Tab-separated table of C-alpha atoms in Angstrom:
chain	number	residue	atom	x	y	z
P	23	MET	CA	119.730	-33.943	-83.478
P	24	ARG	CA	121.287	-31.624	-86.039
P	25	ILE	CA	120.607	-33.102	-89.460
P	26	LEU	CA	121.702	-31.927	-92.905
P	27	VAL	CA	119.340	-32.883	-95.723
P	28	THR	CA	120.625	-32.307	-99.242
P	29	GLY	CA	117.903	-31.849	-101.824
P	30	SER	CA	115.532	-30.561	-99.137
P	31	ALA	CA	113.304	-28.768	-101.641
P	32	GLY	CA	112.963	-31.943	-103.673
P	33	PHE	CA	110.113	-34.403	-103.369
P	34	ILE	CA	111.447	-36.889	-100.812
P	35	GLY	CA	113.755	-34.332	-99.200
P	36	PHE	CA	110.861	-31.982	-98.466
P	37	HIS	CA	108.768	-34.694	-96.828
P	38	LEU	CA	111.735	-35.956	-94.816
P	39	ALA	CA	112.774	-32.482	-93.626
P	40	ARG	CA	109.203	-31.694	-92.610
P	41	ARG	CA	108.933	-34.950	-90.647
P	42	LEU	CA	112.260	-34.361	-88.888
P	43	LEU	CA	111.321	-30.799	-87.967
P	44	GLY	CA	107.992	-32.031	-86.655
P	45	GLU	CA	109.886	-34.451	-84.404
P	46	GLY	CA	111.921	-31.589	-82.954
P	47	HIS	CA	115.198	-31.977	-84.830
P	48	GLU	CA	117.230	-29.093	-86.232
P	49	VAL	CA	117.447	-29.354	-90.017
P	50	VAL	CA	119.728	-27.612	-92.483
P	51	GLY	CA	118.391	-27.944	-96.013
P	52	LEU	CA	120.803	-27.617	-98.933
P	53	ASP	CA	119.169	-27.177	-102.326
P	54	ALA	CA	120.011	-25.363	-105.561
P	55	LEU	CA	116.374	-25.209	-106.800
P	56	THR	CA	117.489	-26.363	-110.239
P	57	PRO	CA	115.005	-26.058	-113.138
P	58	TYR	CA	114.716	-29.748	-114.123
P	59	TYR	CA	110.996	-29.253	-113.449
P	60	ASP	CA	108.880	-26.242	-112.479
P	61	VAL	CA	110.954	-24.373	-109.905
P	62	ARG	CA	107.796	-22.899	-108.390
P	63	LEU	CA	106.972	-26.300	-106.900
P	64	LYS	CA	110.369	-26.449	-105.213
P	65	GLN	CA	109.990	-22.875	-104.010
P	66	GLN	CA	106.597	-23.661	-102.497
P	67	ARG	CA	108.031	-26.651	-100.658
P	68	GLN	CA	110.873	-24.531	-99.333
P	69	VAL	CA	108.521	-21.795	-98.123
P	70	LEU	CA	106.673	-24.378	-96.038
P	71	LEU	CA	109.925	-25.625	-94.510
P	72	GLU	CA	111.159	-22.115	-93.754
P	73	ALA	CA	107.969	-21.467	-91.771
P	74	MET	CA	108.845	-24.296	-89.375
P	75	PRO	CA	111.033	-23.739	-86.286
P	76	GLY	CA	114.481	-25.285	-86.501
P	77	PHE	CA	114.961	-25.063	-90.263
P	78	ARG	CA	117.821	-23.256	-91.994
P	79	ALA	CA	118.025	-23.119	-95.780
P	80	VAL	CA	121.300	-23.023	-97.717
P	81	SER	CA	121.090	-22.284	-101.434
P	82	GLY	CA	123.623	-23.880	-103.733
P	83	ARG	CA	124.843	-26.978	-105.503
P	84	LEU	CA	126.885	-29.727	-103.932
P	85	GLU	CA	129.746	-28.805	-106.241
P	86	ASP	CA	129.820	-25.304	-104.703
P	87	ALA	CA	132.426	-25.327	-101.932
P	88	GLY	CA	130.942	-22.218	-100.322
P	89	ALA	CA	127.469	-23.727	-100.151
P	90	LEU	CA	128.819	-26.948	-98.638
P	91	ALA	CA	130.793	-25.008	-96.055
P	92	ALA	CA	127.652	-23.074	-95.094
P	93	ALA	CA	125.664	-26.304	-94.862
P	94	PHE	CA	128.216	-27.838	-92.492
P	95	ALA	CA	128.629	-24.691	-90.373
P	96	ASP	CA	126.321	-26.063	-87.676
P	97	ALA	CA	128.301	-29.332	-87.434
P	98	PRO	CA	125.512	-31.762	-88.365
P	99	GLU	CA	125.462	-35.090	-86.580
P	100	VAL	CA	123.711	-36.856	-89.464
P	101	VAL	CA	123.677	-36.212	-93.218
P	102	VAL	CA	120.877	-37.484	-95.446
P	103	HIS	CA	122.051	-37.067	-99.034
P	104	LEU	CA	119.059	-36.916	-101.381
P	105	ALA	CA	120.199	-34.232	-103.841
P	106	ALA	CA	120.599	-35.670	-107.331
P	107	GLN	CA	119.601	-35.306	-110.936
P	108	ALA	CA	116.590	-37.600	-111.135
P	109	GLY	CA	114.809	-39.317	-113.999
P	110	VAL	CA	115.678	-42.368	-116.087
P	111	ARG	CA	114.512	-41.031	-119.447
P	112	TYR	CA	116.070	-37.583	-119.063
P	113	SER	CA	119.466	-39.234	-118.556
P	114	ILE	CA	119.403	-40.147	-122.244
P	115	GLU	CA	118.845	-36.504	-123.228
P	116	ALA	CA	121.191	-34.740	-120.777
P	117	PRO	CA	123.789	-37.252	-119.576
P	118	PHE	CA	126.350	-34.753	-118.323
P	119	SER	CA	123.867	-33.270	-115.852
P	120	TYR	CA	123.862	-36.701	-114.179
P	121	THR	CA	127.623	-37.040	-113.913
P	122	GLU	CA	127.893	-33.489	-112.564
P	123	SER	CA	125.195	-33.811	-109.906
P	124	ASN	CA	125.213	-37.484	-109.014
P	125	ILE	CA	128.923	-38.247	-109.231
P	126	THR	CA	130.877	-34.994	-108.871
P	127	GLY	CA	128.331	-33.613	-106.400
P	128	THR	CA	128.371	-36.764	-104.299
P	129	LEU	CA	132.175	-36.763	-104.270
P	130	ALA	CA	132.179	-33.155	-103.036
P	131	LEU	CA	129.802	-34.125	-100.227
P	132	LEU	CA	131.966	-37.091	-99.269
P	133	GLU	CA	135.003	-34.836	-99.024
P	134	ALA	CA	133.025	-32.507	-96.764
P	135	VAL	CA	131.991	-35.427	-94.529
P	136	ARG	CA	135.577	-36.664	-94.492
P	137	SER	CA	136.642	-33.305	-93.057
P	138	ARG	CA	133.696	-33.032	-90.665
P	139	PRO	CA	132.832	-36.557	-89.458
P	140	VAL	CA	129.207	-37.441	-88.747
P	141	LYS	CA	127.512	-40.244	-86.816
P	142	HIS	CA	125.682	-41.512	-89.902
P	143	LEU	CA	125.590	-40.717	-93.616
P	144	LEU	CA	122.493	-41.901	-95.481
P	145	ALA	CA	122.652	-41.592	-99.273
P	146	ALA	CA	119.895	-42.074	-101.828
P	147	SER	CA	120.310	-44.843	-104.356
P	148	SER	CA	117.598	-46.363	-106.536
P	149	SER	CA	115.888	-49.620	-107.442
P	150	SER	CA	117.102	-48.928	-110.990
P	151	VAL	CA	120.517	-50.362	-110.069
P	152	TYR	CA	118.954	-53.849	-110.246
P	153	GLY	CA	118.485	-53.507	-114.008
P	154	MET	CA	116.157	-55.999	-115.645
P	155	ALA	CA	115.655	-58.183	-112.556
P	156	ARG	CA	112.446	-60.203	-112.842
P	157	GLN	CA	112.138	-61.337	-109.252
P	158	ALA	CA	112.131	-59.689	-105.858
P	159	SER	CA	115.494	-57.965	-105.553
P	160	ARG	CA	117.588	-58.569	-102.456
P	161	GLU	CA	120.308	-56.135	-101.418
P	162	THR	CA	122.998	-58.767	-101.978
P	163	ASP	CA	121.936	-59.387	-105.592
P	164	GLY	CA	124.286	-58.354	-108.372
P	165	THR	CA	123.933	-54.853	-109.827
P	166	ASP	CA	126.426	-55.074	-112.670
P	167	HIS	CA	124.015	-54.503	-115.555
P	168	PRO	CA	122.422	-51.013	-115.317
P	169	VAL	CA	120.214	-50.171	-118.311
P	170	SER	CA	120.262	-46.372	-117.944
P	171	LEU	CA	122.896	-43.779	-117.162
P	172	TYR	CA	120.805	-42.698	-114.175
P	173	ALA	CA	121.126	-46.211	-112.763
P	174	ALA	CA	124.850	-46.199	-113.474
P	175	THR	CA	125.326	-42.969	-111.515
P	176	LYS	CA	123.413	-44.414	-108.578
P	177	LYS	CA	125.607	-47.500	-108.655
P	178	ALA	CA	128.563	-45.103	-108.654
P	179	THR	CA	127.099	-43.382	-105.577
P	180	GLU	CA	127.044	-46.718	-103.777
P	181	ALA	CA	130.610	-47.518	-104.814
P	182	MET	CA	131.995	-44.104	-103.846
P	183	THR	CA	130.298	-44.066	-100.449
P	184	HIS	CA	131.618	-47.568	-99.773
P	185	SER	CA	135.175	-46.507	-100.529
P	186	TYR	CA	134.907	-43.532	-98.164
P	187	ALA	CA	133.302	-45.680	-95.481
P	188	HIS	CA	136.259	-48.067	-95.754
P	189	LEU	CA	138.985	-45.425	-95.948
P	190	PHE	CA	137.677	-42.984	-93.361
P	191	GLY	CA	135.307	-45.013	-91.170
P	192	ILE	CA	132.170	-43.084	-92.174
P	193	PRO	CA	129.082	-45.117	-91.097
P	194	THR	CA	127.009	-45.152	-94.280
P	195	THR	CA	123.651	-46.514	-95.397
P	196	CYS	CA	122.649	-46.397	-99.069
P	197	LEU	CA	118.884	-46.244	-99.589
P	198	ARG	CA	117.504	-48.006	-102.653
P	199	PHE	CA	114.174	-46.250	-103.181
P	200	PHE	CA	111.409	-47.957	-105.171
P	201	THR	CA	109.017	-45.704	-107.185
P	202	VAL	CA	108.145	-43.213	-104.467
P	203	TYR	CA	104.915	-41.280	-105.074
P	204	GLY	CA	102.496	-39.024	-103.229
P	205	PRO	CA	101.581	-35.373	-102.556
P	206	TRP	CA	104.120	-32.778	-103.703
P	207	GLY	CA	105.470	-35.316	-106.199
P	208	ARG	CA	107.567	-34.489	-109.252
P	209	PRO	CA	105.721	-33.354	-112.413
P	210	ASP	CA	107.897	-35.613	-114.598
P	211	MET	CA	106.664	-38.765	-112.857
P	212	ALA	CA	103.849	-40.907	-114.199
P	213	LEU	CA	101.339	-40.130	-111.440
P	214	PHE	CA	101.543	-36.375	-112.004
P	215	ARG	CA	101.482	-36.660	-115.801
P	216	PHE	CA	98.634	-39.193	-115.862
P	217	THR	CA	96.548	-37.176	-113.404
P	218	GLU	CA	96.819	-33.962	-115.417
P	219	ALA	CA	96.100	-35.686	-118.727
P	220	ILE	CA	93.086	-37.669	-117.470
P	221	ALA	CA	91.610	-34.636	-115.715
P	222	GLU	CA	91.947	-32.598	-118.911
P	223	GLY	CA	90.604	-35.335	-121.188
P	224	ARG	CA	93.919	-35.918	-122.946
P	225	PRO	CA	95.243	-39.412	-123.740
P	226	ILE	CA	98.040	-40.956	-121.687
P	227	ASP	CA	100.979	-42.917	-123.076
P	228	VAL	CA	101.154	-46.335	-121.434
P	229	TYR	CA	104.538	-47.870	-122.136
P	230	GLY	CA	105.304	-51.565	-122.072
P	231	GLU	CA	101.732	-52.193	-123.264
P	232	GLY	CA	100.701	-51.731	-119.624
P	233	ARG	CA	102.422	-54.956	-118.533
P	234	MET	CA	104.947	-53.300	-116.238
P	235	ARG	CA	104.917	-53.695	-112.462
P	236	ARG	CA	106.348	-51.305	-109.897
P	237	ASP	CA	106.917	-51.552	-106.157
P	238	PHE	CA	105.063	-48.264	-105.629
P	239	THR	CA	105.958	-46.776	-102.227
P	240	PHE	CA	103.929	-43.948	-100.693
P	241	VAL	CA	106.168	-41.058	-99.707
P	242	GLU	CA	105.103	-40.946	-96.053
P	243	ASP	CA	105.896	-44.664	-95.713
P	244	THR	CA	109.296	-43.998	-97.277
P	245	VAL	CA	109.975	-41.185	-94.828
P	246	THR	CA	108.953	-43.359	-91.882
P	247	ALA	CA	111.543	-45.924	-92.926
P	248	VAL	CA	114.288	-43.332	-93.427
P	249	THR	CA	113.691	-41.596	-90.091
P	250	ARG	CA	113.942	-44.946	-88.303
P	251	LEU	CA	117.113	-45.844	-90.191
P	252	ILE	CA	118.842	-42.658	-89.045
P	253	GLY	CA	119.469	-44.260	-85.670
P	254	LYS	CA	120.634	-47.547	-87.220
P	255	ALA	CA	124.151	-46.689	-88.355
P	256	PRO	CA	126.009	-49.790	-89.566
P	257	VAL	CA	128.878	-51.106	-87.478
P	258	GLN	CA	131.577	-53.103	-89.212
P	259	GLY	CA	131.652	-56.670	-87.969
P	260	GLN	CA	128.155	-56.547	-86.468
P	261	PRO	CA	125.760	-57.843	-89.145
P	262	VAL	CA	122.098	-58.631	-88.629
P	263	ALA	CA	120.023	-61.321	-90.345
P	264	ARG	CA	120.169	-61.196	-94.158
P	265	ASP	CA	122.440	-58.178	-93.971
P	266	SER	CA	124.218	-56.427	-96.820
P	267	LEU	CA	126.837	-55.111	-94.397
P	268	SER	CA	130.242	-54.757	-96.020
P	269	PRO	CA	132.983	-57.040	-94.691
P	270	VAL	CA	135.497	-54.177	-94.891
P	271	ALA	CA	133.544	-51.046	-93.962
P	272	PRO	CA	130.700	-49.708	-91.771
P	273	TRP	CA	128.485	-49.632	-94.869
P	274	ARG	CA	125.262	-51.295	-95.949
P	275	VAL	CA	122.663	-50.878	-98.671
P	276	ILE	CA	118.968	-51.343	-97.987
P	277	ASN	CA	115.770	-51.545	-100.011
P	278	VAL	CA	113.222	-48.938	-98.956
P	279	ALA	CA	109.871	-50.181	-100.228
P	280	GLY	CA	106.728	-52.058	-99.296
P	281	GLY	CA	107.746	-55.249	-101.067
P	282	ARG	CA	104.395	-55.561	-102.841
P	283	PRO	CA	104.661	-54.711	-106.552
P	284	VAL	CA	101.548	-53.456	-108.336
P	285	GLU	CA	100.607	-53.745	-111.988
P	286	LEU	CA	100.714	-50.454	-113.888
P	287	MET	CA	97.111	-50.900	-115.033
P	288	ARG	CA	95.941	-51.140	-111.415
P	289	PHE	CA	97.806	-47.916	-110.684
P	290	ILE	CA	96.061	-46.232	-113.624
P	291	SER	CA	92.701	-47.591	-112.455
P	292	ALA	CA	93.309	-46.004	-109.043
P	293	ILE	CA	93.888	-42.637	-110.737
P	294	GLU	CA	90.732	-43.019	-112.832
P	295	ALA	CA	88.694	-43.880	-109.734
P	296	ALA	CA	90.026	-40.947	-107.731
P	297	ILE	CA	89.420	-38.476	-110.559
P	298	GLY	CA	86.116	-40.017	-111.609
P	299	ARG	CA	87.037	-40.201	-115.267
P	300	ALA	CA	88.298	-42.948	-117.572
P	301	ALA	CA	91.650	-42.531	-119.277
P	302	GLN	CA	92.223	-42.611	-123.005
P	303	LYS	CA	95.209	-44.931	-123.311
P	304	ASN	CA	97.870	-45.031	-126.009
P	305	MET	CA	99.419	-48.480	-125.569
P	306	LEU	CA	103.094	-48.251	-126.547
P	307	PRO	CA	106.199	-50.475	-126.414
P	308	MET	CA	108.859	-50.121	-123.726
P	309	GLN	CA	110.987	-46.999	-123.721
P	310	ALA	CA	114.776	-47.179	-123.750
P	311	GLY	CA	116.191	-47.335	-120.238
P	312	ASP	CA	112.972	-48.551	-118.596
P	313	VAL	CA	112.660	-51.883	-116.797
P	314	THR	CA	109.626	-54.162	-116.850
P	315	ASP	CA	109.484	-54.964	-113.123
P	316	THR	CA	110.672	-53.592	-109.819
P	317	ALA	CA	110.079	-55.601	-106.661
P	318	ALA	CA	111.895	-55.332	-103.356
P	319	GLU	CA	112.852	-57.962	-100.825
P	320	VAL	CA	112.312	-56.035	-97.571
P	321	ALA	CA	113.377	-58.511	-94.883
P	322	LEU	CA	116.456	-56.441	-94.009
P	323	LEU	CA	114.436	-53.247	-93.686
P	324	ARG	CA	112.004	-54.957	-91.314
P	325	THR	CA	114.843	-56.458	-89.285
P	326	LEU	CA	116.352	-53.010	-88.755
P	327	VAL	CA	113.270	-50.828	-88.228
P	328	GLY	CA	110.284	-53.139	-87.751
P	329	ASP	CA	107.132	-53.058	-89.833
P	330	VAL	CA	106.762	-49.894	-91.897
P	331	PRO	CA	103.283	-48.615	-92.868
P	332	GLU	CA	102.163	-49.902	-96.269
P	333	THR	CA	99.709	-47.466	-97.820
P	334	SER	CA	97.690	-49.058	-100.627
P	335	VAL	CA	98.027	-47.530	-104.084
P	336	GLU	CA	94.333	-46.636	-103.974
P	337	ASP	CA	94.742	-44.639	-100.749
P	338	GLY	CA	98.078	-43.166	-101.839
P	339	VAL	CA	96.794	-42.061	-105.233
P	340	ARG	CA	93.708	-40.567	-103.621
P	341	ALA	CA	95.913	-38.549	-101.251
P	342	PHE	CA	97.987	-37.286	-104.161
P	343	ILE	CA	94.964	-36.213	-106.180
P	344	GLU	CA	93.424	-34.415	-103.205
P	345	TRP	CA	96.684	-32.495	-102.848
P	346	TRP	CA	96.944	-31.911	-106.604
P	347	ARG	CA	93.469	-30.427	-106.814
P	348	GLY	CA	94.260	-27.979	-104.025
P	349	TRP	CA	97.684	-27.149	-105.456
P	350	ARG	CA	96.350	-26.557	-108.970
P	351	GLY	CA	93.691	-24.229	-107.605
P	352	ALA	CA	96.192	-22.271	-105.524
């Protein structure tokens, strides 16, 4: 298939594009290589993709009409929209970067898809839309109380894609990702920051007094789920068990996770074990915009794609640190 991946030099986008290329698909990767974190990491990911047969890179932002036109020049059959301004805490510092990328950029992409119909549009959302939920979140649960602007823009992504699915018949799946981690991860995420600090003997800041839980999802498991979902475009009027399928559009939202939340302190212990060094911990209260728990109900995911691999946090953290050691020495 011909597949357009937006945000292909990003963390999940890179892993997804590499998997799709390895399976023999043609992939166009659209990415602006923005400097939210060290651009060299994005450049290194892109170099690896460009070395693979079937990959074509397009440089530019979603808001750039010329870049979008170039990305759609090969008439993609599927679009996986992962490009976004990420990060809950940064949304407090730079809110307009979120509305520009996550709302205006998504709208520009939807207009492009409207003009050049595809078999399936998959768009990244986030577990953050569930807000302060304290139980396993099901796709049909309410999402009316976001506690960060980042979450609000992801809720807007879901709403905008639904409206276009209804108006123009675009088969759309919104992907609610849950704390994805692994090799080539983002430097602003806890795993990267904790690893560097522990390895260098610096203290780590543990927010929420360490009582938080996250449905940590290893990146390769995430990619396995997404690649299987590509062929599962929603059809209006044909729901499956426990579906979130819209009654008025070929649109559904789905949790992409393992469904097994892990305590933050266990996650930190896995890092300590893999590095072979204990962490100095600064125990701090919750930060604004953070949530105490994320946990996914994954029955719908399993109905659609079957069982997805569930890498343990110990194995996943070990894989990240093996990569990190090689990357830091490069």
